[in-house]
Coordinates of C-alpha atoms and ligand atoms in Angstrom, one line a residue:
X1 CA -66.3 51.9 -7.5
X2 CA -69.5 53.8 -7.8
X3 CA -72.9 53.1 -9.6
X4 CA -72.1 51.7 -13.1
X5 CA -71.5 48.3 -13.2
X6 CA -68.0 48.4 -13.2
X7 CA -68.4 50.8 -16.1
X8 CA -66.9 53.5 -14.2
X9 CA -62.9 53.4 -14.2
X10 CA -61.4 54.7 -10.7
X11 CA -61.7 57.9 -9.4
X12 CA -58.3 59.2 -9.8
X13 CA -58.2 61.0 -13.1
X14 CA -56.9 64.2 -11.9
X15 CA -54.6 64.7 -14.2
X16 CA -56.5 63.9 -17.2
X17 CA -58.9 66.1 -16.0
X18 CA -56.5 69.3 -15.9
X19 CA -55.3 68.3 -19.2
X20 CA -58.9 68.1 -20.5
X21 CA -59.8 71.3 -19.0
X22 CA -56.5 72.6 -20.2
X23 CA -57.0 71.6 -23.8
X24 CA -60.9 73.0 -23.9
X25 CA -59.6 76.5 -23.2
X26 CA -57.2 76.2 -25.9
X27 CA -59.9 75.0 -28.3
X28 CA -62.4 77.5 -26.5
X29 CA -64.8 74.1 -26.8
X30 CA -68.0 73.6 -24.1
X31 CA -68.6 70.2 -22.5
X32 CA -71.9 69.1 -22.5
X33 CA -73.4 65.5 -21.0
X34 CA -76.4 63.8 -20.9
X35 CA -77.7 62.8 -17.8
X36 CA -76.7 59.0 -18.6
X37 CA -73.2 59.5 -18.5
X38 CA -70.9 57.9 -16.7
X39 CA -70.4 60.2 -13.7
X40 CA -66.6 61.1 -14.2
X41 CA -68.0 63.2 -17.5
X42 CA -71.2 64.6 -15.6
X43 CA -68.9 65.7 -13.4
X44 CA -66.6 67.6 -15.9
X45 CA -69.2 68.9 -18.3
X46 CA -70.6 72.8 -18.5
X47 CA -74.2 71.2 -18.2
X48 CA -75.7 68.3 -17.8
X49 CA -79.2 67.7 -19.2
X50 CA -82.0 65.9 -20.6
X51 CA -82.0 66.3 -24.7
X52 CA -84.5 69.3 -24.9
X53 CA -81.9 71.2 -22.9
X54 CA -79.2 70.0 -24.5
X55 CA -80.2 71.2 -27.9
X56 CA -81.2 74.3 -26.3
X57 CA -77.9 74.7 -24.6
X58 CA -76.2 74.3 -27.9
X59 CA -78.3 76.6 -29.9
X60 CA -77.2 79.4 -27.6
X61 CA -73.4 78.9 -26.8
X62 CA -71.2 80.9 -28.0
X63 CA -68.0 78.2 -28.1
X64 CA -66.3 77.3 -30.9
X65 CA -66.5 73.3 -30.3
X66 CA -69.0 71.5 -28.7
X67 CA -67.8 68.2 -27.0
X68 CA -71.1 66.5 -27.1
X69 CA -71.0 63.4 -24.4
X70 CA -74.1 61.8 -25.1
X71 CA -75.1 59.6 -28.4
X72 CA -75.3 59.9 -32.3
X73 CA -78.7 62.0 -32.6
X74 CA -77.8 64.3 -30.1
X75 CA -74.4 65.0 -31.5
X76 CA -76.3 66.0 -35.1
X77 CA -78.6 67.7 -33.5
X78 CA -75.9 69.9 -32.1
X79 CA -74.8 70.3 -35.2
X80 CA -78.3 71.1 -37.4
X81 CA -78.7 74.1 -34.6
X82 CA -74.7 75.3 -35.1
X83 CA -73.3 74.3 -38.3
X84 CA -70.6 76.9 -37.6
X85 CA -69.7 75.2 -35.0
X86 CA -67.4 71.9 -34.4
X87 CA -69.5 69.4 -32.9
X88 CA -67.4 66.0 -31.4
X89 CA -68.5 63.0 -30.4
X90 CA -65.7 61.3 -28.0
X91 CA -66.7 57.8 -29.7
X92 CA -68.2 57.6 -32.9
X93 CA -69.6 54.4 -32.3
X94 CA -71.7 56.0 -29.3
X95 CA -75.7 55.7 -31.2
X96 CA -78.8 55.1 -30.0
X97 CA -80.7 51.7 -31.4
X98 CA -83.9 53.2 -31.2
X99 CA -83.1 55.9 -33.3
X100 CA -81.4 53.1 -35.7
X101 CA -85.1 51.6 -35.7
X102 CA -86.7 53.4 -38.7
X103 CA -84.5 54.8 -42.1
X104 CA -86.1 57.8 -44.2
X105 CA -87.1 55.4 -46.9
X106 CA -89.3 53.5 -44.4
X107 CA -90.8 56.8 -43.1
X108 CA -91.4 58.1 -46.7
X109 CA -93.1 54.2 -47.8
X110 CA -95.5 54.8 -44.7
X111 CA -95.8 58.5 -45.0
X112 CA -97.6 57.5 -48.5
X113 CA -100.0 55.7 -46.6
X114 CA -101.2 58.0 -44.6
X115 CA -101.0 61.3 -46.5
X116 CA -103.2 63.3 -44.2
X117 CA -101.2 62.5 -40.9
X118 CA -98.6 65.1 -39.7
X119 CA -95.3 63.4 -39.0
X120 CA -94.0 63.8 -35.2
X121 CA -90.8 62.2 -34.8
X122 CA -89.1 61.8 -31.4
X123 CA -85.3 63.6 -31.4
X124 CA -83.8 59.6 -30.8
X125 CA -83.7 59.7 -34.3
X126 CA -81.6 60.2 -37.6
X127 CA -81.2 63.8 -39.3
X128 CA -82.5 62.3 -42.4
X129 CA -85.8 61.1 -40.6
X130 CA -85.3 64.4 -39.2
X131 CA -85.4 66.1 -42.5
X132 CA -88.7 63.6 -43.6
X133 CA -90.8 64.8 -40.4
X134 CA -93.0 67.8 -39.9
X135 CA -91.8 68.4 -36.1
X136 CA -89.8 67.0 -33.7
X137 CA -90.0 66.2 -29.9
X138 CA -88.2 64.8 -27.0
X139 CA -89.8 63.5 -23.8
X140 CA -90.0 66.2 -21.8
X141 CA -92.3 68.3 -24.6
X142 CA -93.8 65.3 -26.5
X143 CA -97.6 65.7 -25.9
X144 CA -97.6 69.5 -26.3
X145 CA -96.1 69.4 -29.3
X146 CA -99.0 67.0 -31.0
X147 CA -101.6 69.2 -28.9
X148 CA -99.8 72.2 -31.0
X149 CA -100.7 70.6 -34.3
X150 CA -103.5 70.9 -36.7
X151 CA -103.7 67.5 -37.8
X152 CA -105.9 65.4 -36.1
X153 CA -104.0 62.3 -37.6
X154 CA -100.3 62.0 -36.0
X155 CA -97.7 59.2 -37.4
X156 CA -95.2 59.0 -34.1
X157 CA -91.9 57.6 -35.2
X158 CA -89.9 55.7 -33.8
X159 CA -90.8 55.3 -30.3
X160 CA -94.1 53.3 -29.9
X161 CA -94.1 53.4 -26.0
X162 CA -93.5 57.5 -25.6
X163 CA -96.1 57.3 -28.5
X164 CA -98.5 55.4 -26.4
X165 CA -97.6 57.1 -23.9
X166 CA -99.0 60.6 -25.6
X167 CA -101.8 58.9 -27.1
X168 CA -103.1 58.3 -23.7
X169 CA -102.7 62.6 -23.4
X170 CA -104.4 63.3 -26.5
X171 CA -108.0 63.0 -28.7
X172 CA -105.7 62.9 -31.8
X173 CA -105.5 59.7 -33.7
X174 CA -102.2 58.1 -33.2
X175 CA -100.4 56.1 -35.5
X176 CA -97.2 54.6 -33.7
X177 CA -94.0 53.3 -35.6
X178 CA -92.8 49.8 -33.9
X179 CA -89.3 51.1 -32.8
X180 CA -88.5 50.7 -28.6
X181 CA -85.9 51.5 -26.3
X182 CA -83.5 48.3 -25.5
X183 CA -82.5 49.8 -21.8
X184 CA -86.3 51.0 -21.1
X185 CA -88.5 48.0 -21.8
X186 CA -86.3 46.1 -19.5
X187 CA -87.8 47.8 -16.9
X188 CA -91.3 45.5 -15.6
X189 CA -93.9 46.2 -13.6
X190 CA -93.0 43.7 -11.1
X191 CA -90.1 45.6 -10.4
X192 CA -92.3 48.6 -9.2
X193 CA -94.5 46.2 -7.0
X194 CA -91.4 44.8 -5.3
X195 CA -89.6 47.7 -4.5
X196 CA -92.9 49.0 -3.5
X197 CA -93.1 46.5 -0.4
X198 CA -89.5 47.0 0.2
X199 CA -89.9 51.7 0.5
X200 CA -93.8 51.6 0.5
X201 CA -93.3 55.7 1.0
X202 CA -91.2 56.1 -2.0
X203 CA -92.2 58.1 -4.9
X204 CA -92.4 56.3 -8.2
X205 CA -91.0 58.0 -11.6
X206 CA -90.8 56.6 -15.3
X207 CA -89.4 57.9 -18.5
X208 CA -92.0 58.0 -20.8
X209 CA -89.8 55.3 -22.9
X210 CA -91.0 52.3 -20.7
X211 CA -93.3 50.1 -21.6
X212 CA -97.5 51.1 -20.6
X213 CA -97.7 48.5 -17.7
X214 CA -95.1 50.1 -16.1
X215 CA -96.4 53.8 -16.6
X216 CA -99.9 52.8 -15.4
X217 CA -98.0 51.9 -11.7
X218 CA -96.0 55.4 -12.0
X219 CA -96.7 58.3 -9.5
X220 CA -95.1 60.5 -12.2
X221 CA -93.9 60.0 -15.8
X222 CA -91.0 62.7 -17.3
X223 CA -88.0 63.2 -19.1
X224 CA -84.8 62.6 -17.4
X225 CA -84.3 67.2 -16.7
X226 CA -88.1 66.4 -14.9
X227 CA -87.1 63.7 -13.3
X228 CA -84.2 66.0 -11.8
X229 CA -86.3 68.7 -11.1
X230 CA -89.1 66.5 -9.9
X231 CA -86.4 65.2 -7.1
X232 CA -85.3 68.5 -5.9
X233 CA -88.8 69.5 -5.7
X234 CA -90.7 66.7 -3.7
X235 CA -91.3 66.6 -0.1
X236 CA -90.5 62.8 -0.7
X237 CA -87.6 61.0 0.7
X238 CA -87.2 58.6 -1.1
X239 CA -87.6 58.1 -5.0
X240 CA -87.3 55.1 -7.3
X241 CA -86.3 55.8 -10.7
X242 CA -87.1 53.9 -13.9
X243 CA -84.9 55.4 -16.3
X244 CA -81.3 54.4 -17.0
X245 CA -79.1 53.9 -13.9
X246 CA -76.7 56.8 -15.3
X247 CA -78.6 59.8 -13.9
X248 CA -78.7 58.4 -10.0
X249 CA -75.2 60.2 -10.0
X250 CA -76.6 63.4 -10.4
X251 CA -80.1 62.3 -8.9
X252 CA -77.5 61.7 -5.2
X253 CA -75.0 64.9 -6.2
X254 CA -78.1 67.4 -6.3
X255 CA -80.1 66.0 -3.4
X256 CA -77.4 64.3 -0.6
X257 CA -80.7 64.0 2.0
X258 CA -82.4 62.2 -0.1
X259 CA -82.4 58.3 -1.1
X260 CA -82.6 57.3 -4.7
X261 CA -83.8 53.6 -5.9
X262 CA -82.8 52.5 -9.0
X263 CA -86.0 51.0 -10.3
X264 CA -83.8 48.0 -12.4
X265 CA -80.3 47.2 -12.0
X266 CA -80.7 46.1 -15.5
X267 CA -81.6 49.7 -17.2
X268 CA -77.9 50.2 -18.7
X269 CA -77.1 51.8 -21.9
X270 CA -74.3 50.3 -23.3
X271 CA -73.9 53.2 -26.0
X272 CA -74.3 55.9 -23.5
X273 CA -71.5 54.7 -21.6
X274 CA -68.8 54.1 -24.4
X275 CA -67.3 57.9 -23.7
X276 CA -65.3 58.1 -20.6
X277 CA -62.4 61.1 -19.8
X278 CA -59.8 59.3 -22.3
X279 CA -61.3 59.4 -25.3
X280 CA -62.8 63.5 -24.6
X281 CA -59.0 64.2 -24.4
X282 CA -58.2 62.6 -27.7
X283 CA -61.4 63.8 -28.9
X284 CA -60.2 67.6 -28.0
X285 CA -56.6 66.9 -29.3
X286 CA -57.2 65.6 -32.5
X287 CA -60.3 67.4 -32.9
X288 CA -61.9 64.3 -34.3
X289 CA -64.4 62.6 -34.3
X290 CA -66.6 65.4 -35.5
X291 CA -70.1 64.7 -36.5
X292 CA -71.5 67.0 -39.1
X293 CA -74.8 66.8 -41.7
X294 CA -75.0 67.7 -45.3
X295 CA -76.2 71.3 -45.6
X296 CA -79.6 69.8 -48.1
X297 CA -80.5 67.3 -44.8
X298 CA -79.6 69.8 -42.4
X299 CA -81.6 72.6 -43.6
X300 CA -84.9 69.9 -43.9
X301 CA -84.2 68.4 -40.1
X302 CA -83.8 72.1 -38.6
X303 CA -87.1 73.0 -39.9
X304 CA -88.7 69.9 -37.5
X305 CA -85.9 70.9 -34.8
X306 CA -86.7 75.0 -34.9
X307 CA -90.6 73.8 -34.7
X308 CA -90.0 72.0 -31.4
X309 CA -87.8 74.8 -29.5
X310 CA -91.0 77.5 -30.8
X311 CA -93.5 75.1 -28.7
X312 CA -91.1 74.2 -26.1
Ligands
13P1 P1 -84.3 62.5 -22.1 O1 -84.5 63.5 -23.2 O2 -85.5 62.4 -21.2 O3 -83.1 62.7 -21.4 O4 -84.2 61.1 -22.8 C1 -83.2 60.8 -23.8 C2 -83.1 59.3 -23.9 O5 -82.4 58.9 -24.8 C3 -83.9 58.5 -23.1 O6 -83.5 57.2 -23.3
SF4_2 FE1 -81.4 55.3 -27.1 FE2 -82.5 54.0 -25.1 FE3 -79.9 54.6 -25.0 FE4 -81.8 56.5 -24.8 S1 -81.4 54.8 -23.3 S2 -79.9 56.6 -26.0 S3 -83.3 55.7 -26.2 S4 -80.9 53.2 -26.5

């Protein structure tokens, strides 16, 4: 059983896999994964990604249906860039808990108390908090997108850490919303220093979700795409990697000479790993679950979204 916790079923699905691929060419549908999935859907998507070029990836395909195997936000994202399109999400139930930290009546209450800040909110989050926001960002563009701003007041929502994180990039005043990543901030810093005695030549790298102590003992800090391009690129042997567990598949697929260190056993998203190669064949048979946005929310969040992809 590979890396997963026993989340990963065996490796013999070729037959599902032909009748996936069968069904997608019928439905002239794209596949695309997040680098957290479980390897079995890495392995069968178009592209695999990080969520900037994920929702770049769908704002330029030309497929009729986009199986999106990732979570919630990511799925509606999708669909506020292509609302022609048919966007799926293998298991509805498949969201992110960050994202479900902070409602668009919570963002409007504090946006009236701070009425000269520009709202930045991080893409882990709702189309209606979307739609409330003046931009968006994801990890991998976060602190160029509040450099690209006017304001010199910024309310971050919801991530506080990614929001610390910037703040430490920027003169801007910060104002961070209290929302965190489950699966990140169970990453310490004592899990850097130990694996640090055990590979002292190992690189270090962090998603900008974990918590400051452990970005202060980082060599580099980037979204899960840098932290792929990062590995291919570094003279470095061996890495360890504070993300979620999900992307050392592709992290060991894209660089077989090279030895790659989870940083914490413990960095699992459970919601991330609810699709598997089942339920994208039901998905693509029954053409359900679809995840779509009313047009009034839609047309607010893509304002945000289309602000981002300019700077990015
Ligand atoms: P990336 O955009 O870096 O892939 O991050 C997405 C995410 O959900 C991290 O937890
Ligand atoms: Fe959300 Fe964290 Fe899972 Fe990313 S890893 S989808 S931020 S809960």
């Amino acid at each position: 059983m590979p890396e997963g916790r026993g989340y990963q079923v065996a490796s013999n699905n070729t037959e599902l896999i032909e009748k996936i691929l069968h069904v997608k060419r019928q439905r002239n549908a794209v596949i695309l994964a997040h680098n957290y999935q479980l390897g079995e859907v890495q392995d069968i998507a178009d592209f695999t990604g990080d969520s900037l070029e994920l929702s770049q990836n769908a704002a330029k395909t030309d497929a009729d249906v986009i199986v999106f195997c990732g979570v919630h936000f990511m799925a509606e994202t999708a669909f506020i860039l292509c609302p022609d399109k048919i966007v799926l999400l293998p298991d509805i139930h498949a969201g992110c808990p960050m994202a479900d930290m902070i409602t668009a009546e919570s963002l409007r209450e504090k946006k009236r108390e701070l009425p000269g800040a520009a709202v930045v909110c991080y893409v882990n989050s709702s189309a209606e908090v979307k739609a409330e926001s003046d931009i968006c960002c994801t990890s991998a563009n976060a602190v160029e997108v509040v450099e690209s701003l006017d304001s010199e007041e910024i309310l971050f929502v919801p991530d506080q850490y990614l929001g610390h994180y910037v703040s430490t990039k920027t003169d801007k005043k910060m104002v961070l919303w209290p929302g965190f990543c489950p699966t990140h901030v169970r990453i310490q810093p004592e899990d850097i220093t130990r694996l640090k005695l055990e590979y002292p030549q190992a690189k270090v790298v962090v998603h900008p979700e974990c918590r400051p102590e452990v970005i202060a003992l980082a060599d580099e800090v980037l979204s899960t795409g840098g932290m792929c391009k990062f590995a291919q690129n570094t003279e470095a042997k061996e890495i360890i990697v504070g993300t979620e567990i999900g992307i050392i598949h592709r992290l060991k697929k894209e660089n077989p000479g090279k030895k790659f260190i989870p940083l914490s056993e413990q960095a699992i998203c459970p919601t991330m790993k609810l699709i598997n190669l089942e339920k994208m064949l039901r998905s693509l048979e029954e053409m359900a679950p679809e995840v779509k946005v009313p047009e009034e929310t839609r047309l607010r969040a893509k304002v945000a979204v289309d602000r981002m992809l300019k700077v990015a």
